[in-house]
Coordinates of C-alpha atoms in Angstrom, one line a residue:
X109 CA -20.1 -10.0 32.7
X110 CA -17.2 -8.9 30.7
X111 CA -13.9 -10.7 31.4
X112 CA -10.1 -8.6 32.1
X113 CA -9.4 -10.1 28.4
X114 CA -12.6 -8.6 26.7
X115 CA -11.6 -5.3 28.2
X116 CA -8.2 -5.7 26.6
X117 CA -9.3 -6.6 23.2
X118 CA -11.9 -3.7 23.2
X119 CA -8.7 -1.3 24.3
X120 CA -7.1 -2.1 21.2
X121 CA -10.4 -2.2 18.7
X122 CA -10.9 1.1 17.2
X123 CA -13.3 4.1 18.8
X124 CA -17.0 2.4 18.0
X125 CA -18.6 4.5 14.6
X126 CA -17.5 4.5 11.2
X127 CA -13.9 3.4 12.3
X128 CA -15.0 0.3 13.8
X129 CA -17.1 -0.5 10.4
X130 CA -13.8 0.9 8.0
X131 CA -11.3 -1.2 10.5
X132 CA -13.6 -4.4 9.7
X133 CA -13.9 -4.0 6.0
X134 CA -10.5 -3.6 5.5
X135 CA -9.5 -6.7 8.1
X136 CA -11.8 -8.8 6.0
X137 CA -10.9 -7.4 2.6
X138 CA -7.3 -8.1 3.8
X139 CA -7.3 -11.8 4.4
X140 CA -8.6 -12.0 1.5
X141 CA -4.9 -10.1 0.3
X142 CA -3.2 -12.3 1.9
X143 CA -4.3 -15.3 1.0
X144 CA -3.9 -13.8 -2.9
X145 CA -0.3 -12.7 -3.0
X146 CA 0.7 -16.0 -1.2
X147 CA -1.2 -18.2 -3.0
X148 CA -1.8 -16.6 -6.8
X149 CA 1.1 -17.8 -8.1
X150 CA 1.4 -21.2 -7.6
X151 CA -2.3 -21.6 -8.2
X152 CA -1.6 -19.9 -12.0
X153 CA 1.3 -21.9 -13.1
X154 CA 0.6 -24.9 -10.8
X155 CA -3.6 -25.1 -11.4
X156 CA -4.1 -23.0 -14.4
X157 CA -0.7 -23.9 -16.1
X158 CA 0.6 -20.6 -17.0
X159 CA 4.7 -20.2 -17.0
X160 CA 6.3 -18.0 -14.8
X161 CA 7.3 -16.3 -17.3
X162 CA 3.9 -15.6 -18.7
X163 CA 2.7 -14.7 -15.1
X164 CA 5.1 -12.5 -14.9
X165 CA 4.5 -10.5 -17.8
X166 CA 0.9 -10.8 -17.0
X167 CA 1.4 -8.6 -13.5
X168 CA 3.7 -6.0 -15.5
X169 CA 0.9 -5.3 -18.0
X170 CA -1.8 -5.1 -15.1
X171 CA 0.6 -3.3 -13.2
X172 CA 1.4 -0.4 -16.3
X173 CA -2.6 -0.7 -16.8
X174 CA -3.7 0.4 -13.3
X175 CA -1.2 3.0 -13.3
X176 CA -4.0 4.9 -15.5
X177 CA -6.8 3.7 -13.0
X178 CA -6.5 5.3 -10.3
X179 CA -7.1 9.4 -10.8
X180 CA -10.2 9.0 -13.6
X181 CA -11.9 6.0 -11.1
X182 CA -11.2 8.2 -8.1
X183 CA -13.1 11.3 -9.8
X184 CA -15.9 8.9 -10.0
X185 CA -16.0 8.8 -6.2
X186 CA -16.1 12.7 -6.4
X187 CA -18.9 12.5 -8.5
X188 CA -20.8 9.9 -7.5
X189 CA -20.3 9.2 -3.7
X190 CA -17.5 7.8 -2.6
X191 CA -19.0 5.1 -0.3
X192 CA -21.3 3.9 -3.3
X193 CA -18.1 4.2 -6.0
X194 CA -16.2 1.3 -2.8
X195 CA -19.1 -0.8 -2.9
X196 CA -19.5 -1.2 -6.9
X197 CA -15.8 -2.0 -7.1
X198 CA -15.4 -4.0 -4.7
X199 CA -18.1 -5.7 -5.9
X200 CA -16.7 -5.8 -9.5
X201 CA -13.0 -7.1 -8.0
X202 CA -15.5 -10.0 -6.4
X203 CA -16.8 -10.6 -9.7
X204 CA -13.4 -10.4 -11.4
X205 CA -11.8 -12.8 -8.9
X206 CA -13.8 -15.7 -8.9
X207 CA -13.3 -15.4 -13.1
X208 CA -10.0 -16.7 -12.7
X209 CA -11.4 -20.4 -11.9
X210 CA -12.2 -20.0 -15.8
X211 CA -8.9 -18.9 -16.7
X212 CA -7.0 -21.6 -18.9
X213 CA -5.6 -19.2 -21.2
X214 CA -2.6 -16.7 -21.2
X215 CA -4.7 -14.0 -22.9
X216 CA -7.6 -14.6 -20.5
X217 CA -5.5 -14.2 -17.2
X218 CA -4.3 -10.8 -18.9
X219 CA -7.9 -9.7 -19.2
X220 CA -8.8 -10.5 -15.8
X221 CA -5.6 -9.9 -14.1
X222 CA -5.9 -6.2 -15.9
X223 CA -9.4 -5.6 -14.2
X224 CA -7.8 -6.5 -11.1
X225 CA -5.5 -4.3 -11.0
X226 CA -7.8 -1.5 -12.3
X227 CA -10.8 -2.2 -9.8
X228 CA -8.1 -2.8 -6.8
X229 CA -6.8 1.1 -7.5
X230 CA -10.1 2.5 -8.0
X231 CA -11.4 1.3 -4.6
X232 CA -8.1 2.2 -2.9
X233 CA -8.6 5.9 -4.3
X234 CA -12.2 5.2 -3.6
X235 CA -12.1 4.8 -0.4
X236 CA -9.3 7.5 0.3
X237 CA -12.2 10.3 -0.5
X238 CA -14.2 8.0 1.6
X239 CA -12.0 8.5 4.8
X240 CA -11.5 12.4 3.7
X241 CA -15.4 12.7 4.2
X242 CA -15.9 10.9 7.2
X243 CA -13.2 12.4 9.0
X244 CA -11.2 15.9 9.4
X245 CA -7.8 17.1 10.4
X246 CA -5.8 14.4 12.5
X247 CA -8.8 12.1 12.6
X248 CA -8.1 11.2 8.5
X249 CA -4.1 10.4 9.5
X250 CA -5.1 8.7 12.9
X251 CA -7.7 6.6 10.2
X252 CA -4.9 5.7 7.8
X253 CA -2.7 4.5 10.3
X254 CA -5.5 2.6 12.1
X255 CA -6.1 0.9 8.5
X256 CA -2.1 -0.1 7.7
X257 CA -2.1 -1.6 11.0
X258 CA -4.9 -3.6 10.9
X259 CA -3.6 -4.4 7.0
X260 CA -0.5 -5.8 8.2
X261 CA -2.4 -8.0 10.3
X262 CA -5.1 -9.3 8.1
X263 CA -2.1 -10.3 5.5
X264 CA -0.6 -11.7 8.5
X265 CA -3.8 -13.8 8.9
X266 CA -4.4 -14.5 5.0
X267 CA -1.0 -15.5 4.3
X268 CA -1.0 -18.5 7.2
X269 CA -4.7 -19.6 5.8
X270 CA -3.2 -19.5 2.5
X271 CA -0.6 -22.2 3.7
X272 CA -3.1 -24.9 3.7
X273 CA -3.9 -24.3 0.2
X274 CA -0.6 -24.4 -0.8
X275 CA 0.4 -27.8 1.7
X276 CA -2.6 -29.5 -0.2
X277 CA -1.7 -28.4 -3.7
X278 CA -4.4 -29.6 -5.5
X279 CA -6.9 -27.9 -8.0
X280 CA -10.0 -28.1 -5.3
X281 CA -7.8 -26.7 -2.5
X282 CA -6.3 -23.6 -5.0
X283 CA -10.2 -22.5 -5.9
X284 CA -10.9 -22.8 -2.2
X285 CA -8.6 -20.1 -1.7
X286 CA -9.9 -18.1 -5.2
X287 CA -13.5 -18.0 -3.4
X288 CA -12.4 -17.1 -0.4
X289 CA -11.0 -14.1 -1.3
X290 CA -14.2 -13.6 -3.4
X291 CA -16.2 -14.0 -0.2
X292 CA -13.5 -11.4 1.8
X293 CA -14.6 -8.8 -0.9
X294 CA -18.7 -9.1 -0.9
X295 CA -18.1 -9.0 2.5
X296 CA -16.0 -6.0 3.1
X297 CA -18.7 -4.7 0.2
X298 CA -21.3 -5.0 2.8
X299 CA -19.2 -3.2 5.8
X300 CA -19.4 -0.1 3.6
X301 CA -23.1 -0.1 2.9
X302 CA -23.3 0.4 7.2
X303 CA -21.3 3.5 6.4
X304 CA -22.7 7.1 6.4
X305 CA -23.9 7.8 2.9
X306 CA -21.7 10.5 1.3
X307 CA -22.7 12.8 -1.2
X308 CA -21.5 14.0 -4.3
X309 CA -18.4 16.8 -3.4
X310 CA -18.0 17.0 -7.5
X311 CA -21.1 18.5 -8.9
X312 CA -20.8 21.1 -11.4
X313 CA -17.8 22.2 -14.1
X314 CA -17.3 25.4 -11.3
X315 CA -15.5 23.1 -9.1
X316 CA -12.7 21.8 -11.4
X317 CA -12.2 19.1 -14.5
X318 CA -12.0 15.3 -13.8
X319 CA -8.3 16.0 -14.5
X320 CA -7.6 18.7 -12.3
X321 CA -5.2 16.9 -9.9
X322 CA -3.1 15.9 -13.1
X323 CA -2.8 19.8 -14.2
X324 CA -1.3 20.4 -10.1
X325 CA 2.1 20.6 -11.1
X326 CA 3.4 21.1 -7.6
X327 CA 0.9 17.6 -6.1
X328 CA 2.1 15.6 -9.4
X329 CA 5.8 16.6 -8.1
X330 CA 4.8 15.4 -4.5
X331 CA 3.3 12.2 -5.8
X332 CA 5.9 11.3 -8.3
X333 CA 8.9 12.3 -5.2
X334 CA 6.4 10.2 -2.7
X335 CA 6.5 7.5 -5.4
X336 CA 9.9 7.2 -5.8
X337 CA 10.9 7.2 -2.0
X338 CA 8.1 4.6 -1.6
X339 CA 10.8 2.2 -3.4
X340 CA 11.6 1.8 0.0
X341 CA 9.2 -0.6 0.7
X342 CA 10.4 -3.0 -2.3
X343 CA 13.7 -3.2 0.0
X344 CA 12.2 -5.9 2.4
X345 CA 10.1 -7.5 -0.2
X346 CA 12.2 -7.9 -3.3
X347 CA 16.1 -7.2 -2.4
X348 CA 16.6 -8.3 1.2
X349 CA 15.3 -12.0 0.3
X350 CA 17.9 -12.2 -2.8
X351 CA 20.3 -10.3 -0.5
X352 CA 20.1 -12.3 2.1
X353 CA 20.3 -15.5 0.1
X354 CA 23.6 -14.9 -2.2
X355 CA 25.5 -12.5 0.0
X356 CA 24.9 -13.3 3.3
X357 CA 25.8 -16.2 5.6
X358 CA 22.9 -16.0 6.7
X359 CA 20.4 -19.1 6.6
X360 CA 17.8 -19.0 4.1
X361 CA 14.9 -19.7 6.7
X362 CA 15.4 -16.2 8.8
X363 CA 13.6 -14.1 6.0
X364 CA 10.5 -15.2 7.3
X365 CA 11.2 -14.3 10.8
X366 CA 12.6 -10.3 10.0
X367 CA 9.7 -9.8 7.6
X368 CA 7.7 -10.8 10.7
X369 CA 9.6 -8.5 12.6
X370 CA 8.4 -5.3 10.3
X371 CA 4.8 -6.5 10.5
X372 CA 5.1 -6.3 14.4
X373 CA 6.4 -3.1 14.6
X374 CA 4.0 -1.7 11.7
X375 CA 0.9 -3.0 13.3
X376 CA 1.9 -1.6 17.0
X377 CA 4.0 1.5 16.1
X378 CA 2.2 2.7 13.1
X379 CA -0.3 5.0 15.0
X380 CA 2.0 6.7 17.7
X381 CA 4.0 7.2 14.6
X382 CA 1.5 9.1 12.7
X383 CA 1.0 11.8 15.8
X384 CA 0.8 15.2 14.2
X385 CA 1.2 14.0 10.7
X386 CA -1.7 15.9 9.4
X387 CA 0.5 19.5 10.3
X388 CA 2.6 19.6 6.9
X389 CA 6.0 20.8 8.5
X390 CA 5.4 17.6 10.8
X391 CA 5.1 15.5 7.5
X392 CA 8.6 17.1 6.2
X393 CA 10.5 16.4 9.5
X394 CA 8.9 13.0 8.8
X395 CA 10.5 12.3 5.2
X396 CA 13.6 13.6 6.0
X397 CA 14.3 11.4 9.0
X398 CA 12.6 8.6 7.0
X399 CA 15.7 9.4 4.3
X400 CA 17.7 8.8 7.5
X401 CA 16.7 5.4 8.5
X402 CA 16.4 4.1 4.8
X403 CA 20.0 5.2 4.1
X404 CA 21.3 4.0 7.6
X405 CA 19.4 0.7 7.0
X406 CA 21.0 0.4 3.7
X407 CA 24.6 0.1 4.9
X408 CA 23.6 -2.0 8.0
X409 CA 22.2 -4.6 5.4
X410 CA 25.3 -3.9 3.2
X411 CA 27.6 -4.7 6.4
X412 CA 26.1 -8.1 6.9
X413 CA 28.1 -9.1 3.7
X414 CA 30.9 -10.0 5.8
X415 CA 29.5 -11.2 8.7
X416 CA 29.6 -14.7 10.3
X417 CA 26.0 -16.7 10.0
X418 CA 24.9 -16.1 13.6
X419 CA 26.3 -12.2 13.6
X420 CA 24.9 -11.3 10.0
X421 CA 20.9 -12.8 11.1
X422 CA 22.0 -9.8 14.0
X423 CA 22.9 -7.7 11.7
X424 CA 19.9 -7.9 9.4
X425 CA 17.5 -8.0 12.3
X426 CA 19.1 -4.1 13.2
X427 CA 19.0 -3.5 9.6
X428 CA 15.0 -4.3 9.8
X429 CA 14.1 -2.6 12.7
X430 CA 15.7 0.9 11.6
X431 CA 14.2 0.5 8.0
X432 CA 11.2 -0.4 9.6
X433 CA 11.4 3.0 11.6
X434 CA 11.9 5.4 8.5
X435 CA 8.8 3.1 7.1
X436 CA 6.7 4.3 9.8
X437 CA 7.5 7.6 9.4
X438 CA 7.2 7.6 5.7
X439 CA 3.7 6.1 5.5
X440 CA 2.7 9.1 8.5
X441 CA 4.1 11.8 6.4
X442 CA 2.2 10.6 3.7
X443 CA -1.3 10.1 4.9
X444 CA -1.0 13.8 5.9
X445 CA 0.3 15.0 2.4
X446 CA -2.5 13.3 -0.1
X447 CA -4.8 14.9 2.4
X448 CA -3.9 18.4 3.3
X449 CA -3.0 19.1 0.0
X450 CA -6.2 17.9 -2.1
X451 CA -8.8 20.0 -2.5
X452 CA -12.2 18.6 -0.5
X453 CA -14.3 19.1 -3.6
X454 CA -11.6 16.4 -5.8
X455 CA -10.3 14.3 -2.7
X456 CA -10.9 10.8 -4.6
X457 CA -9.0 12.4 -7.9
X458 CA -6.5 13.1 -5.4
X459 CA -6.1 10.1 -3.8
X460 CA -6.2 8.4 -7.0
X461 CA -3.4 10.4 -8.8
X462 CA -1.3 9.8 -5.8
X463 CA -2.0 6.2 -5.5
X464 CA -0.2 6.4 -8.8
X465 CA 3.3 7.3 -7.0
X466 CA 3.0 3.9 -5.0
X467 CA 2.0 2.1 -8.2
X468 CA 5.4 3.9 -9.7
X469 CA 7.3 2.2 -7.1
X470 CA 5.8 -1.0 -7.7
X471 CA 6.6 -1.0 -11.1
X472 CA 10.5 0.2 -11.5
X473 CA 11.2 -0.7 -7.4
X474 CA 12.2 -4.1 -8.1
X475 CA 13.8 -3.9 -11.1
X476 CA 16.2 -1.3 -9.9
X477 CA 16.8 -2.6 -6.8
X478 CA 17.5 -5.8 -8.1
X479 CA 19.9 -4.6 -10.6
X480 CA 22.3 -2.4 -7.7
X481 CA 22.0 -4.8 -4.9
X482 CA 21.9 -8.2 -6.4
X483 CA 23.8 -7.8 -10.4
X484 CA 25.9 -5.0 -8.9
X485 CA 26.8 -6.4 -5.3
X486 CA 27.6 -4.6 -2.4
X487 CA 28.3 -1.3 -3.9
X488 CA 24.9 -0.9 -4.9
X489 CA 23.8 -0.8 -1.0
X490 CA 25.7 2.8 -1.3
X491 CA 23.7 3.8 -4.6
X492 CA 20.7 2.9 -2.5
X493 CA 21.4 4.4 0.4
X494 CA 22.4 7.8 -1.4
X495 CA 19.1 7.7 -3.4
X496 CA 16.8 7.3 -0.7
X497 CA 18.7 10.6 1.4
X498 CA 18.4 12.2 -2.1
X499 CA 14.7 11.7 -2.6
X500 CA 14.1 12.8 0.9
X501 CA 15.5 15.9 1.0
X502 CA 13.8 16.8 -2.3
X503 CA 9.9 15.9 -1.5
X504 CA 9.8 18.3 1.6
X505 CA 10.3 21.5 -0.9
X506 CA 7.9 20.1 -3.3
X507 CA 5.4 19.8 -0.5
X508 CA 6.0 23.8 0.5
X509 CA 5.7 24.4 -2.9
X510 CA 2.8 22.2 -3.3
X511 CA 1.4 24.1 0.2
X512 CA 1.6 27.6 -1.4
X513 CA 0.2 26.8 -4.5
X514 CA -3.0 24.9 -2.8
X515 CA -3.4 28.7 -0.1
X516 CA -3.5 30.8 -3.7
X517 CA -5.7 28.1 -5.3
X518 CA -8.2 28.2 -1.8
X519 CA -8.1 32.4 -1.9
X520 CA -9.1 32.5 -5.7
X521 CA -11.8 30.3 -4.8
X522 CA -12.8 31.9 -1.9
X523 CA -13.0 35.3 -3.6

């Protein structure tokens, strides 16, 4: 007989179907993520014996490399089924992954490193087309925010399983944590294959060349704006740990705790959040008072410079939470602008070419946001805050634009 606490887990599952199989793929291909990005890089320079340096460049080249991944993989999924395109590359990033126990060179943890990167955007644009032909309308942004939040928590998960690997420190407990990420992705591989099968959408040279989505001026405008307000997300990971560290009186231990406090939020907020998102004048109102918070939050975090230890951990904790909010509205707005503006026949193009904007920001986010907050001080925290109101006031004219061009593009077809 089912107990008052299985009733309360099932409330919070998803709806039973092909979210319930998505939402347990992704949980199980994200502990696997979590126990990578805490573990890699001390198993590379501590079991493999790479420099930090050389890891370092190794992720920028991957990085750079993946950027080109993403739209050309994704028309693959177009092309060839987007459930069958997820389960090849994931199976492929399995493959890749347990390679790096034979790593012992720089130039070989390039090689697989690159694939990484390149299989890890081709599934994510993958398995964006995958959601777009599953679901419709709201269901695809109600999907995507199901997904982030059950991300958040499977990195939540990974990263504490990683900490035995990394209390151990030894060669056997490192691969331990290689293979199980190996294992996370032939599992997830499975959960697809209990997925609908899909069908081509991308048949015949009628509907469009594999580099359509890179010829839409107005969606390479979206994705490039999208990109570059998605810096914001580089704020918690790269420049409130330095921040907090050389300009703050804050004690060093209380970044784990506010990054704990965005993973909360994310994984209980992100759905209400995303209400309406798929309506594209809902996604503007979203960006611009995403601008908002990420501004606001920039001067709170700014103002913690010259407060007392116990007041500035206050002050950061506020500085959190509002980022945190313009976060949740950010990642709504755009789940329901890489959908609503793709066409259905080249959604995994699409998704890749726009997974390219988040790659953007992973690529020049740190780096600039290192230089104005950290080199440049507390003046930067304006620059920031005056970029991010900038960005988000231009993307929601790019998306009308973007909007009217897709309506003439849909009559001409329809005609």
């Amino acid at each position: 007989m089912p107990t008052p606490a299985f009733h309360a887990v099932a409330r919070v599952l998803p709806d039973k179907g092909p979210m319930r199989v998505l939402a347990g793929a992704t949980f199980l291909n994200t502990i696997g993520t979590g126990l990578w990005i805490t573990g890699s890089v001390l198993f590379f320079t501590r079991s493999v014996g790479l420099s930090a340096a050389q890891v370092g460049i190794g992720m920028s080249v991957a990085g750079f490399v993946s950027l080109a991944a993403g739209l050309p993989l994704g028309h693959l999924a177009d092309r060839f089924g987007a459930r069958r395109v997820v389960v090849v590359l994931l199976t492929i990033w399995a493959a890749d992954t347990a390679a790096y126990a034979l790593v012992h060179s720089f130039w070989a943890f390039v090689i697989v490193i690159c694939i990484d990167s390149v299989a890890g955007a081709g599934a994510s644009a993958a398995r964006g087309a995958l959601i777009a032909g599953l679901f419709a309308g709201a269901e695809r942004v109600r999907v995507r925010a199901d997904l982030r939040a059950v991300t958040n928590l499977g990195i939540s998960l990974g990263a504490v399983g990683a900490g035995f690997a990394l209390h151990a420190d030894s060669r056997t407990a490192y691969l331990g944590l290689v293979f199980a990420d190996v294992a996370t992705f032939l599992f997830a591989a499975g959960g697809y294959l209990l997925l609908p099968h899909l069908p081509p959408t991308h048949t015949t040279s009628s509907q469009g060349s594999p580099w359509q989505a890179a010829r839409d001026m107005p969606y390479v405008g979206v994705t490039v704006l999208n990109g570059l307000l998605s810096v914001q997300y580089e704020v918690l990971a790269v420049a409130l740990p330095l921040w907090l560290a050389h300009y703050t009186s804050a004690p060093r231990w209380t970044f784990a705790p506010l990054l704990m406090v965005n993973t909360i939020m994310i994984i209980l907020l992100q759905v209400r959040a995303s209400r309406g998102a798929q309506h594209l004048a809902v996604a503007q109102r979203a960006v611009l008072r995403s601008g908002w918070a990420f501004a606001g939050a920039a001067l709170i975090f700014l103002a913690a410079h010259w407060a007392s230890a116990a007041f500035a951990v206050l002050v950061l904790a506020v500085a959190v939470v509002v980022h945190t909010i313009g976060e949740l509205w950010q990642a709504a707005a755009a789940f329901g602008i890489s959908f609503e503006l793709a066409p259905a026949h080249a959604q995994g193009q699409y998704q890749g070419l726009f997974g390219m904007g988040m790659g953007l920001a992973q690529t020049v986010g740190p780096a600039m946001l290192t230089l104005l907050t950290i080199t440049w001080g507390p003046p930067g925290w304006i620059i920031v805050a005056g970029f991010f109101l900038l960005t988000s006031h231009l993307l929601p004219p790019a998306i009308r634009w973007a909007e009217r061009t897709r309506v003439v593009q849909d009559q001409v077809a329809v005609a």
